[in-house]
mmCIF file of C-alpha atoms and ligand atoms in Angstrom:
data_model
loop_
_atom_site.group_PDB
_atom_site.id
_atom_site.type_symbol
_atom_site.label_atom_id
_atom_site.label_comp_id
_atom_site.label_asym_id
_atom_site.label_seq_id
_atom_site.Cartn_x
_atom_site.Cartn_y
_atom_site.Cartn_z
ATOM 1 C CA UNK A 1414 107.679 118.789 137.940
ATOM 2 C CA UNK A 1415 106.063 121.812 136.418
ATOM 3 C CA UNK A 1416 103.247 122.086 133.497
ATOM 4 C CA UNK A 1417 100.267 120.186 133.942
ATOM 5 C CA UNK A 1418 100.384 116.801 133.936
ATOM 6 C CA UNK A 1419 99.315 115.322 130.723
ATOM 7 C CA UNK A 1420 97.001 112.213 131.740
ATOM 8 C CA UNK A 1421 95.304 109.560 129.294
ATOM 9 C CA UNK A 1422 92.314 108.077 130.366
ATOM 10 C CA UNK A 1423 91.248 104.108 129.167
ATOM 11 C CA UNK A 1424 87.529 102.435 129.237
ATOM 12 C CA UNK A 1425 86.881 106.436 128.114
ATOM 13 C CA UNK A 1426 83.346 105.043 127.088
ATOM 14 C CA UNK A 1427 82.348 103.279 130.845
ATOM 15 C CA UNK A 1428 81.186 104.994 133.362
ATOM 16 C CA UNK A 1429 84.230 105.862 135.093
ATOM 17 C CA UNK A 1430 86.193 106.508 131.763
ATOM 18 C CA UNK A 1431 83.351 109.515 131.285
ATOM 19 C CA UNK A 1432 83.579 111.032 134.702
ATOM 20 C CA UNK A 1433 87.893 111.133 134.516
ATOM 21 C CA UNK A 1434 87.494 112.924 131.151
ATOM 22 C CA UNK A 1435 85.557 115.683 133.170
ATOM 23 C CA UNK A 1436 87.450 115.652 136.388
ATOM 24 C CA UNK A 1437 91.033 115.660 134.225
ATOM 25 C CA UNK A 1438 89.291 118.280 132.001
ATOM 26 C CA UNK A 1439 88.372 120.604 134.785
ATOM 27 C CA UNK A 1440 91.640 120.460 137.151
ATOM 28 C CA UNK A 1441 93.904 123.043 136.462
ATOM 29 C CA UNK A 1442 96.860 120.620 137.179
ATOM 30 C CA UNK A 1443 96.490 118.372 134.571
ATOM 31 C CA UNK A 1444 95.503 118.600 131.036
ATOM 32 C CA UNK A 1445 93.144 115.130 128.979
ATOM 33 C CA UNK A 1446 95.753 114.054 126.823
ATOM 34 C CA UNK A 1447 94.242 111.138 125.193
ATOM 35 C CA UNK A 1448 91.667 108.614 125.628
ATOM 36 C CA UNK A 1449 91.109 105.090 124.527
ATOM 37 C CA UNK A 1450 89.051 101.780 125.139
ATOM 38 C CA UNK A 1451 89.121 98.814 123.492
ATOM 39 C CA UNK A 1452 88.904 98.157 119.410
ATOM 40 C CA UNK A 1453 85.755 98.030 118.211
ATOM 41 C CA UNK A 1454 83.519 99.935 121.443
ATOM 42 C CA UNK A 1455 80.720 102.085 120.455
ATOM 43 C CA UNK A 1456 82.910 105.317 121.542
ATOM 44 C CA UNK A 1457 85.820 105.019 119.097
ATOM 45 C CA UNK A 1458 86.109 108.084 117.353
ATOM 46 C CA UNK A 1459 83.932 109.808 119.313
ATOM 47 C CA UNK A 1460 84.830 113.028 120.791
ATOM 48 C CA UNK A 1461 85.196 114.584 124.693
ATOM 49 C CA UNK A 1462 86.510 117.950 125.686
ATOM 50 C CA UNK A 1463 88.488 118.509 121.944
ATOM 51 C CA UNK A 1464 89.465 114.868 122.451
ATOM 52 C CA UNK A 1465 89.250 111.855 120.219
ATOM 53 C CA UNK A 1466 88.665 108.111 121.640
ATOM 54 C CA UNK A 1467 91.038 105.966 120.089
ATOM 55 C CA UNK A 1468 92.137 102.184 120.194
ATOM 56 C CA UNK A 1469 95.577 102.379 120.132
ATOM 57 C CA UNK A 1470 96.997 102.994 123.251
ATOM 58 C CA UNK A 1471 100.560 102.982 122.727
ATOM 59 C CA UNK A 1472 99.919 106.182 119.619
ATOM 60 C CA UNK A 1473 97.959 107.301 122.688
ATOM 61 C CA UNK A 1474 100.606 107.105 125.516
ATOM 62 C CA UNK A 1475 103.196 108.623 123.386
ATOM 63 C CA UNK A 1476 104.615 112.051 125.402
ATOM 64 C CA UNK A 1477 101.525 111.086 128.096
ATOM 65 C CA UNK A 1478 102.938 111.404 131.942
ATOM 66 C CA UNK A 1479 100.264 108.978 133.525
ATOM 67 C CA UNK A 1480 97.382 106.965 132.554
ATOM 68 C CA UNK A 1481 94.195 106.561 134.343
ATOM 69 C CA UNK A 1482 93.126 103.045 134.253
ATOM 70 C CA UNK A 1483 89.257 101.829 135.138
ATOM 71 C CA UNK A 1484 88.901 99.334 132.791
ATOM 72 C CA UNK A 1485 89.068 95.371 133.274
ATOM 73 C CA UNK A 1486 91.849 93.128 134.452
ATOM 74 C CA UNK A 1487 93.243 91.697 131.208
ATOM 75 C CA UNK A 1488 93.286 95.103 129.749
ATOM 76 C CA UNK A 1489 95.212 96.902 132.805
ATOM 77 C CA UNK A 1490 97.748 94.031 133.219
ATOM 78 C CA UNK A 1491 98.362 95.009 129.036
ATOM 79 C CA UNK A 1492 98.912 98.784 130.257
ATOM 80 C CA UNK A 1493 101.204 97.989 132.900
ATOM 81 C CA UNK A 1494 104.677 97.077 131.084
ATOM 82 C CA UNK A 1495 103.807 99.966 128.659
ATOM 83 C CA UNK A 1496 103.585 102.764 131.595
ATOM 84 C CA UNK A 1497 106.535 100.625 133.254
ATOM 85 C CA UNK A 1498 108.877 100.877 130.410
ATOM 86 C CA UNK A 1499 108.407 104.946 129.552
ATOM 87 C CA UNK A 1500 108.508 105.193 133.286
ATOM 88 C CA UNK A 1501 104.924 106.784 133.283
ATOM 89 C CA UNK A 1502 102.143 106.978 136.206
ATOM 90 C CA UNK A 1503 99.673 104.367 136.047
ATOM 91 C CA UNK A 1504 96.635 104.921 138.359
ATOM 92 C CA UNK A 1505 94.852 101.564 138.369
ATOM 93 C CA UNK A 1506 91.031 101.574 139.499
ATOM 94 C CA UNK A 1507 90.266 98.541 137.932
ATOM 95 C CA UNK A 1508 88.785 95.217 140.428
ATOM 96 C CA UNK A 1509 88.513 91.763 140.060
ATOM 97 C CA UNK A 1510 91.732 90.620 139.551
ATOM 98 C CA UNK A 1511 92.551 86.935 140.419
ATOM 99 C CA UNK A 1512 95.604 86.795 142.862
ATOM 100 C CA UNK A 1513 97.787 85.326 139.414
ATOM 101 C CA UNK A 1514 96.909 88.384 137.965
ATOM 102 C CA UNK A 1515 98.038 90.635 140.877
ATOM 103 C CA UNK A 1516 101.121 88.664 141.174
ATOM 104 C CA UNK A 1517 101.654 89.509 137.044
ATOM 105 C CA UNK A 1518 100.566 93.038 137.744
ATOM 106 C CA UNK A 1519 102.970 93.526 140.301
ATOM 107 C CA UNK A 1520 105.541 92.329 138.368
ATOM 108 C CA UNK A 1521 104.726 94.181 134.946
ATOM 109 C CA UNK A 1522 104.464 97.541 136.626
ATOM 110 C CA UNK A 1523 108.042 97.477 138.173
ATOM 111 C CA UNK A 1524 109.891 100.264 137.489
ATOM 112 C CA UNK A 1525 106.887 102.409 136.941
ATOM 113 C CA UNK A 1526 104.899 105.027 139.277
ATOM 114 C CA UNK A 1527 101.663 102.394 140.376
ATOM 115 C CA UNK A 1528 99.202 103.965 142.420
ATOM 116 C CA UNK A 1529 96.088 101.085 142.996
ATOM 117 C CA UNK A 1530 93.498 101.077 145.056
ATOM 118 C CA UNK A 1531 90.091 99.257 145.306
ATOM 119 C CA UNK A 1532 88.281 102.316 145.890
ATOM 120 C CA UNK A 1533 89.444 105.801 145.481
ATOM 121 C CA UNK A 1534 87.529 107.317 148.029
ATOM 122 C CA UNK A 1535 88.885 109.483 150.935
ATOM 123 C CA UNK A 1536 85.880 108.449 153.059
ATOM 124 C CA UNK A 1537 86.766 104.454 152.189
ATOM 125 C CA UNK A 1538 90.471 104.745 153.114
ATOM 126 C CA UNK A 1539 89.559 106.005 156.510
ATOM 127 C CA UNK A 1540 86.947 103.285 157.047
ATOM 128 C CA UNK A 1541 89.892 100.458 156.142
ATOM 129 C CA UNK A 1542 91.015 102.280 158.943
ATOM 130 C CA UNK A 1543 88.664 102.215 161.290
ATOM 131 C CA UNK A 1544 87.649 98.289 160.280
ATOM 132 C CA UNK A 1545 91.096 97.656 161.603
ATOM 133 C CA UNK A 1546 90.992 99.427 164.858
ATOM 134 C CA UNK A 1547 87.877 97.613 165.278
ATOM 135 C CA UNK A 1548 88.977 94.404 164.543
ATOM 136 C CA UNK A 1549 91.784 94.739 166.938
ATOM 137 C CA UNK A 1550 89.553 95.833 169.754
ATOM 138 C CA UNK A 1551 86.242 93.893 169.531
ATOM 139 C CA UNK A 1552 88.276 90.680 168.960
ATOM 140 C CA UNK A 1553 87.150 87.571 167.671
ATOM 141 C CA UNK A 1554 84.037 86.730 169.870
ATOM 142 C CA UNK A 1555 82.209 89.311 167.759
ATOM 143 C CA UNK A 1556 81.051 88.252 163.701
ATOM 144 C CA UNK A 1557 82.762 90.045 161.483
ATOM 145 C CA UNK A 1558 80.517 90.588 158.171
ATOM 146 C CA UNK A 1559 81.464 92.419 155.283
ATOM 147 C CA UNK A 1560 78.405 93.231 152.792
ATOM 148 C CA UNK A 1561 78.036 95.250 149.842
ATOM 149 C CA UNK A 1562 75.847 96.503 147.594
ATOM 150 C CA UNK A 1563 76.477 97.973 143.662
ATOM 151 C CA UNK A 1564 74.745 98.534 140.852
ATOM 152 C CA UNK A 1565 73.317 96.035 138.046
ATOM 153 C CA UNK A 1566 75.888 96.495 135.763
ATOM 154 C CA UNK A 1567 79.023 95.445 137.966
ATOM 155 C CA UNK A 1568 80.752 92.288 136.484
ATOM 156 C CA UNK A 1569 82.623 90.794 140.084
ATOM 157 C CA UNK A 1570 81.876 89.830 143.362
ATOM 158 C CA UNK A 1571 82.961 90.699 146.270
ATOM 159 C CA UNK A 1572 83.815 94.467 145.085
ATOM 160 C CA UNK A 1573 87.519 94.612 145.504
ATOM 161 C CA UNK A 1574 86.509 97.537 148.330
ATOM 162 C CA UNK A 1575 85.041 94.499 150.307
ATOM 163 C CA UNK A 1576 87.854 92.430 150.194
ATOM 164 C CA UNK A 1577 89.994 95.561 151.227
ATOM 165 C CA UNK A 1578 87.859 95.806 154.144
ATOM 166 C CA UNK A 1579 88.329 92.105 154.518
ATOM 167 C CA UNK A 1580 92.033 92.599 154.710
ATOM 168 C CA UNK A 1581 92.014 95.297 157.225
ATOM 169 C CA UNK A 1582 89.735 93.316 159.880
ATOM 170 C CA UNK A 1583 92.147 90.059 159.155
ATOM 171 C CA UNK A 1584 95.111 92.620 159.535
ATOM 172 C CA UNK A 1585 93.676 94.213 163.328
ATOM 173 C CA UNK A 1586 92.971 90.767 164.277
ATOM 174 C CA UNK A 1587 96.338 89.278 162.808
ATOM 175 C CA UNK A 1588 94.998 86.614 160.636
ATOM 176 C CA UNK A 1589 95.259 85.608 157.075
ATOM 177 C CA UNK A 1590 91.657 86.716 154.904
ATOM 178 C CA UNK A 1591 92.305 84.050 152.622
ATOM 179 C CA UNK A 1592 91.899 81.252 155.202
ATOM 180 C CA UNK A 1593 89.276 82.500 157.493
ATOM 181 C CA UNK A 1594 87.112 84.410 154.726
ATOM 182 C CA UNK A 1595 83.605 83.186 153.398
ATOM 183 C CA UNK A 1596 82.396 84.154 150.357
ATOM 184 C CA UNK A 1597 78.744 83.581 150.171
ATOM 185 C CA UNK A 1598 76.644 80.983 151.843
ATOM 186 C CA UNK A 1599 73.660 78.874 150.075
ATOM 187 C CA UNK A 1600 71.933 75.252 151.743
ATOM 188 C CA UNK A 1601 73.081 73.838 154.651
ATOM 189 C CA UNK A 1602 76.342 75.485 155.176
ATOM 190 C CA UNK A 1603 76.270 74.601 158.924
ATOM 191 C CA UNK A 1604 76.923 76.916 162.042
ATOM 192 C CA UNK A 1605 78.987 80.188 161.441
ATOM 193 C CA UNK A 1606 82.702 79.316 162.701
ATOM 194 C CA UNK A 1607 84.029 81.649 165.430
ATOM 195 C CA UNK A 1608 86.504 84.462 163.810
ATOM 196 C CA UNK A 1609 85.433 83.544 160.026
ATOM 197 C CA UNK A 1610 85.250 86.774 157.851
ATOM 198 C CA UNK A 1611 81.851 86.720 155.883
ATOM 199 C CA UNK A 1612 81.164 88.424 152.572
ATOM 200 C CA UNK A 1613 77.748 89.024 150.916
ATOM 201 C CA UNK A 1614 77.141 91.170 148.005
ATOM 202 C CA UNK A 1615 73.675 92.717 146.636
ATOM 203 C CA UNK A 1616 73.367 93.850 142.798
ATOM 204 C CA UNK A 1617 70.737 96.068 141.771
ATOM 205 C CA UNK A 1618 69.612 99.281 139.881
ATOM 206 C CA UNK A 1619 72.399 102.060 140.001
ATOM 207 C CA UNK A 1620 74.064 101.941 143.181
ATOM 208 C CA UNK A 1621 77.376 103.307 143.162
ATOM 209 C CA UNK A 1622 78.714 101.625 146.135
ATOM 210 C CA UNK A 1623 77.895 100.987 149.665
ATOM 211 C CA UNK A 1624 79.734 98.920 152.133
ATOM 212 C CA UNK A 1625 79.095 98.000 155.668
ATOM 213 C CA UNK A 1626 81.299 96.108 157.816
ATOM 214 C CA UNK A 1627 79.238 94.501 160.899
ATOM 215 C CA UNK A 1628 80.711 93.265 163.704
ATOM 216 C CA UNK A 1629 78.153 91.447 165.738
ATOM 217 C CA UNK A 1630 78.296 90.377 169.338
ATOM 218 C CA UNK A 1631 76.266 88.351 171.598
ATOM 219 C CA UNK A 1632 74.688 91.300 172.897
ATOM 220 C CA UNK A 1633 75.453 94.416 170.989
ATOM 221 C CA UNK A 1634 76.726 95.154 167.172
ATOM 222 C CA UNK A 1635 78.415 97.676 165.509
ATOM 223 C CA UNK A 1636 77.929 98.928 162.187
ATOM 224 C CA UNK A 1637 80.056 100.956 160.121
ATOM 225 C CA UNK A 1638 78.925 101.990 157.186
ATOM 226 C CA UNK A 1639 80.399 104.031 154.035
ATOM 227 C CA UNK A 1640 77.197 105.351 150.961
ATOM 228 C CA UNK A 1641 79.424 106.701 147.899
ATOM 229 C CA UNK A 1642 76.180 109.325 146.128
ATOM 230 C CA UNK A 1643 78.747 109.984 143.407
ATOM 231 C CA UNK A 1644 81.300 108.770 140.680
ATOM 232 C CA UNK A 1645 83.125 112.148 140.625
ATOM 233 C CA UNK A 1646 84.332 111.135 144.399
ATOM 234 C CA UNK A 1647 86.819 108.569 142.732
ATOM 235 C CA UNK A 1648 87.733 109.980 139.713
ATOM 236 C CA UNK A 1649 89.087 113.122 141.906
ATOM 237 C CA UNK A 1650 90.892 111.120 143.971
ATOM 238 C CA UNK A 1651 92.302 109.083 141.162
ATOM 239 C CA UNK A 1652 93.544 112.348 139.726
ATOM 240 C CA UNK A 1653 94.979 113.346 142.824
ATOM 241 C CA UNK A 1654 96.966 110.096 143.150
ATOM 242 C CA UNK A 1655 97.919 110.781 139.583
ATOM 243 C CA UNK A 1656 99.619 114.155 140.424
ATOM 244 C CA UNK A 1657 101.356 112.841 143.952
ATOM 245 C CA UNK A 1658 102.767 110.093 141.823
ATOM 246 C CA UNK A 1659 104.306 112.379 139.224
ATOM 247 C CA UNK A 1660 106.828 113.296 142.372
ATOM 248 C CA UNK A 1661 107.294 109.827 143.983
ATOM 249 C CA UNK A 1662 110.266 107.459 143.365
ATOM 250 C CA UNK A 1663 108.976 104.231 141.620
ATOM 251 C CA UNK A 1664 106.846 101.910 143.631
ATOM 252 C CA UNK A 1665 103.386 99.994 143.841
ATOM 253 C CA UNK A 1666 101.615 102.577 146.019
ATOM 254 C CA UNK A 1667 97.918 102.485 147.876
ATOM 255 C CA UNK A 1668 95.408 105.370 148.158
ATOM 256 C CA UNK A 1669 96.209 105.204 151.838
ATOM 257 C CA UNK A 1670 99.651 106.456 151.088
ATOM 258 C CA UNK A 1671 98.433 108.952 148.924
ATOM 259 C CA UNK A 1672 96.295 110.406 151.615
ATOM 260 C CA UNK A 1673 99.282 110.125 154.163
ATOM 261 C CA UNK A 1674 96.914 107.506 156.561
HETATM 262 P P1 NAD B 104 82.360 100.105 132.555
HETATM 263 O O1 NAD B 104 82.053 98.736 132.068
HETATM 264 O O2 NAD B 104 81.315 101.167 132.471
HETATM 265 O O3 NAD B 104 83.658 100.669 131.791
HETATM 266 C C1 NAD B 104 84.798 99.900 131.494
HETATM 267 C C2 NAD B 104 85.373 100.423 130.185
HETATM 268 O O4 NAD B 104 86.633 99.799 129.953
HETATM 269 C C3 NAD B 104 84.455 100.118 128.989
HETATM 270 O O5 NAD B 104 84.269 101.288 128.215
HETATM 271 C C4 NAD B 104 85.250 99.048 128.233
HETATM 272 O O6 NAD B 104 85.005 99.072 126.842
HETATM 273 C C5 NAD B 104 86.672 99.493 128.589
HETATM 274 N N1 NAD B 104 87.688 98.480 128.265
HETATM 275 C C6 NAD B 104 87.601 97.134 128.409
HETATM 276 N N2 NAD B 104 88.717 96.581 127.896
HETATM 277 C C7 NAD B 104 89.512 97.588 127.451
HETATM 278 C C8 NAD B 104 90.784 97.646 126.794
HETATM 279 N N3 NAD B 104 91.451 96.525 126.502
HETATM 280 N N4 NAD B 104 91.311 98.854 126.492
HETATM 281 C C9 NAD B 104 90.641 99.979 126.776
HETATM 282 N N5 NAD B 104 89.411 99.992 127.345
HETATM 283 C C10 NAD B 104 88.871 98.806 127.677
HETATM 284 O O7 NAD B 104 82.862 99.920 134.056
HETATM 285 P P2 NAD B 104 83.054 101.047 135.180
HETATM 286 O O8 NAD B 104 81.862 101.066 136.074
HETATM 287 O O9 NAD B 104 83.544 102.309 134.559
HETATM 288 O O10 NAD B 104 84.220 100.357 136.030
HETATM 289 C C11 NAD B 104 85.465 100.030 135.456
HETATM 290 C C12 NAD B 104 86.339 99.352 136.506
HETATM 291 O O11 NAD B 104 86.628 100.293 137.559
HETATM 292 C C13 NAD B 104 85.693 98.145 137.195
HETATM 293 O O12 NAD B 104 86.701 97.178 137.447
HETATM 294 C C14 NAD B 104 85.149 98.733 138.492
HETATM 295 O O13 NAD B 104 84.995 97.774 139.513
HETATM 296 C C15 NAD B 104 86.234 99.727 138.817
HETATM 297 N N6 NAD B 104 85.872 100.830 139.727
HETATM 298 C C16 NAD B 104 86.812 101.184 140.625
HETATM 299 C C17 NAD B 104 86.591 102.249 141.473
HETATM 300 C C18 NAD B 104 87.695 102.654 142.397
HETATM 301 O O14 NAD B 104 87.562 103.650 143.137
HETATM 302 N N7 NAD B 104 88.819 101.947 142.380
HETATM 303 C C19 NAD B 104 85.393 102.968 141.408
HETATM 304 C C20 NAD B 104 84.439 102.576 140.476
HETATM 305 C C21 NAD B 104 84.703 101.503 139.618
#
């Protein structure tokens, strides 16, 4: 397709919405098209780069080619049909969704252009990698411990980059997350099970994101480790699954196809 893509971004007033305006503003393959968030948020009528916030995404949406959604569960799942039935890109950051909800997303969004991923990060994707690899090789005499650590602010728990990593050391070791994962542990929870997936998450001051999969043995442990030092990171790789979507047949898509991993 030719022009620049014309991209809408919603939750304009959190702290993703912000840095998309910017990144969107600044590419010179797409142009900000509109922004929203929800009825009655401080931003409303506000301005960014010549553009108003609104709350009315469907006036929004209207001649839009994608929309860039960081915003909360309830609100993305009320995107999805819209980008689905104009046949529009919808680039879905958002986390915490309960598995009904990914089920209803999944169904909402067919027909349209979906790319979602946890984490937008190229430096993420390539540690869901390597968890994997891992996983497969160190087998399941060593711990496998997934923690995290974000900022004050951040509403669920495990981050949904967590329970990505989750999947990809249940996927190398061919087992299901859902039955050998444990989220949290408080009292007398007993001795750690052999090949359980363990999840702890820290909340404090700004972090924007660290996770560190540990995989510890009776005598050794390995560590990897991923630090994101800045929002921009995601919101250019959001964009850049927004404009390698514009070209792709309709599907449910992850970053990691995006970045051709
Ligand atoms: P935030 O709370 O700062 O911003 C969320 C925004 O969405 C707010 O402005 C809120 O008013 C708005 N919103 C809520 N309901 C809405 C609706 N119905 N319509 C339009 N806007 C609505 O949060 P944040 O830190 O910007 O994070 C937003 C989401 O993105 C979270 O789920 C977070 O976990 C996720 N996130 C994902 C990645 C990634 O790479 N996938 C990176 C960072 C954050």
């Amino acid at each position: 397709m030719s022009g620049p893509m014309k991209l809408v971004v919603a939750g304009a007033g959190g702290r993703m919405g912000r840095m998309l305006m910017n990144v969107v503003a600044a590419h010179p393959g797409c142009a900000l098209f509109g922004a929203v968030d929800r009825k009655g948020a401080a931003c409303i009528g506000g301005t960014a780069h010549g553009i108003t916030i609104a709350d009315d995404i469907c006036a929004a949406m209207k001649g839009a080619d994608g929309l860039l959604d960081f915003t909360a569960p309830e609100a993305t799942l009320a995107h999805a049909q819209g980008c689905a039935s104009f046949g529009q890109v919808h680039i879905v950051g958002t986390t915490g969704f309960t598995p009904a909800q990914e089920t209803q997303l999944r169904t909402a969004a067919e027909g349209a252009r979906v790319v979602k991923a946890g984490n937008f990060s190229v430096g993420v994707n390539v540690l869901l990698g390597l968890t994997k690899k891992a996983a497969a090789m160190l087998g399941p005499q060593y711990d496998i411990e997934i923690s995290e650590m974000h900022h004050k602010h951040k509403v669920d728990a495990p981050s949904g980059t967590a329970l990505m990593l989750g999947e990809a050391a249940a996927a190398g070791r061919s087992v299901d997350l859902e039955t050998s994962s444990v989220r949290g542990r408080d009292g007398i929870t007993g001795a750690r099970k052999t090949g359980d997936i363990g999840f702890s998450s820290v909340r404090g001051g700004e972090v924007i994101g660290e996770h560190t999969v540990i995989f510890a043995g009776g005598s050794e442990r390995l560590e990897l480790t991923h630090k994101a030092q800045d929002r921009t990171l995601f919101a250019a790789g959001a964009v850049q699954a927004a404009l390698w979507a514009r070209d792709q047949a309709p599907g449910f898509y992850a970053m990691t196809d995006v970045l051709g991993l």
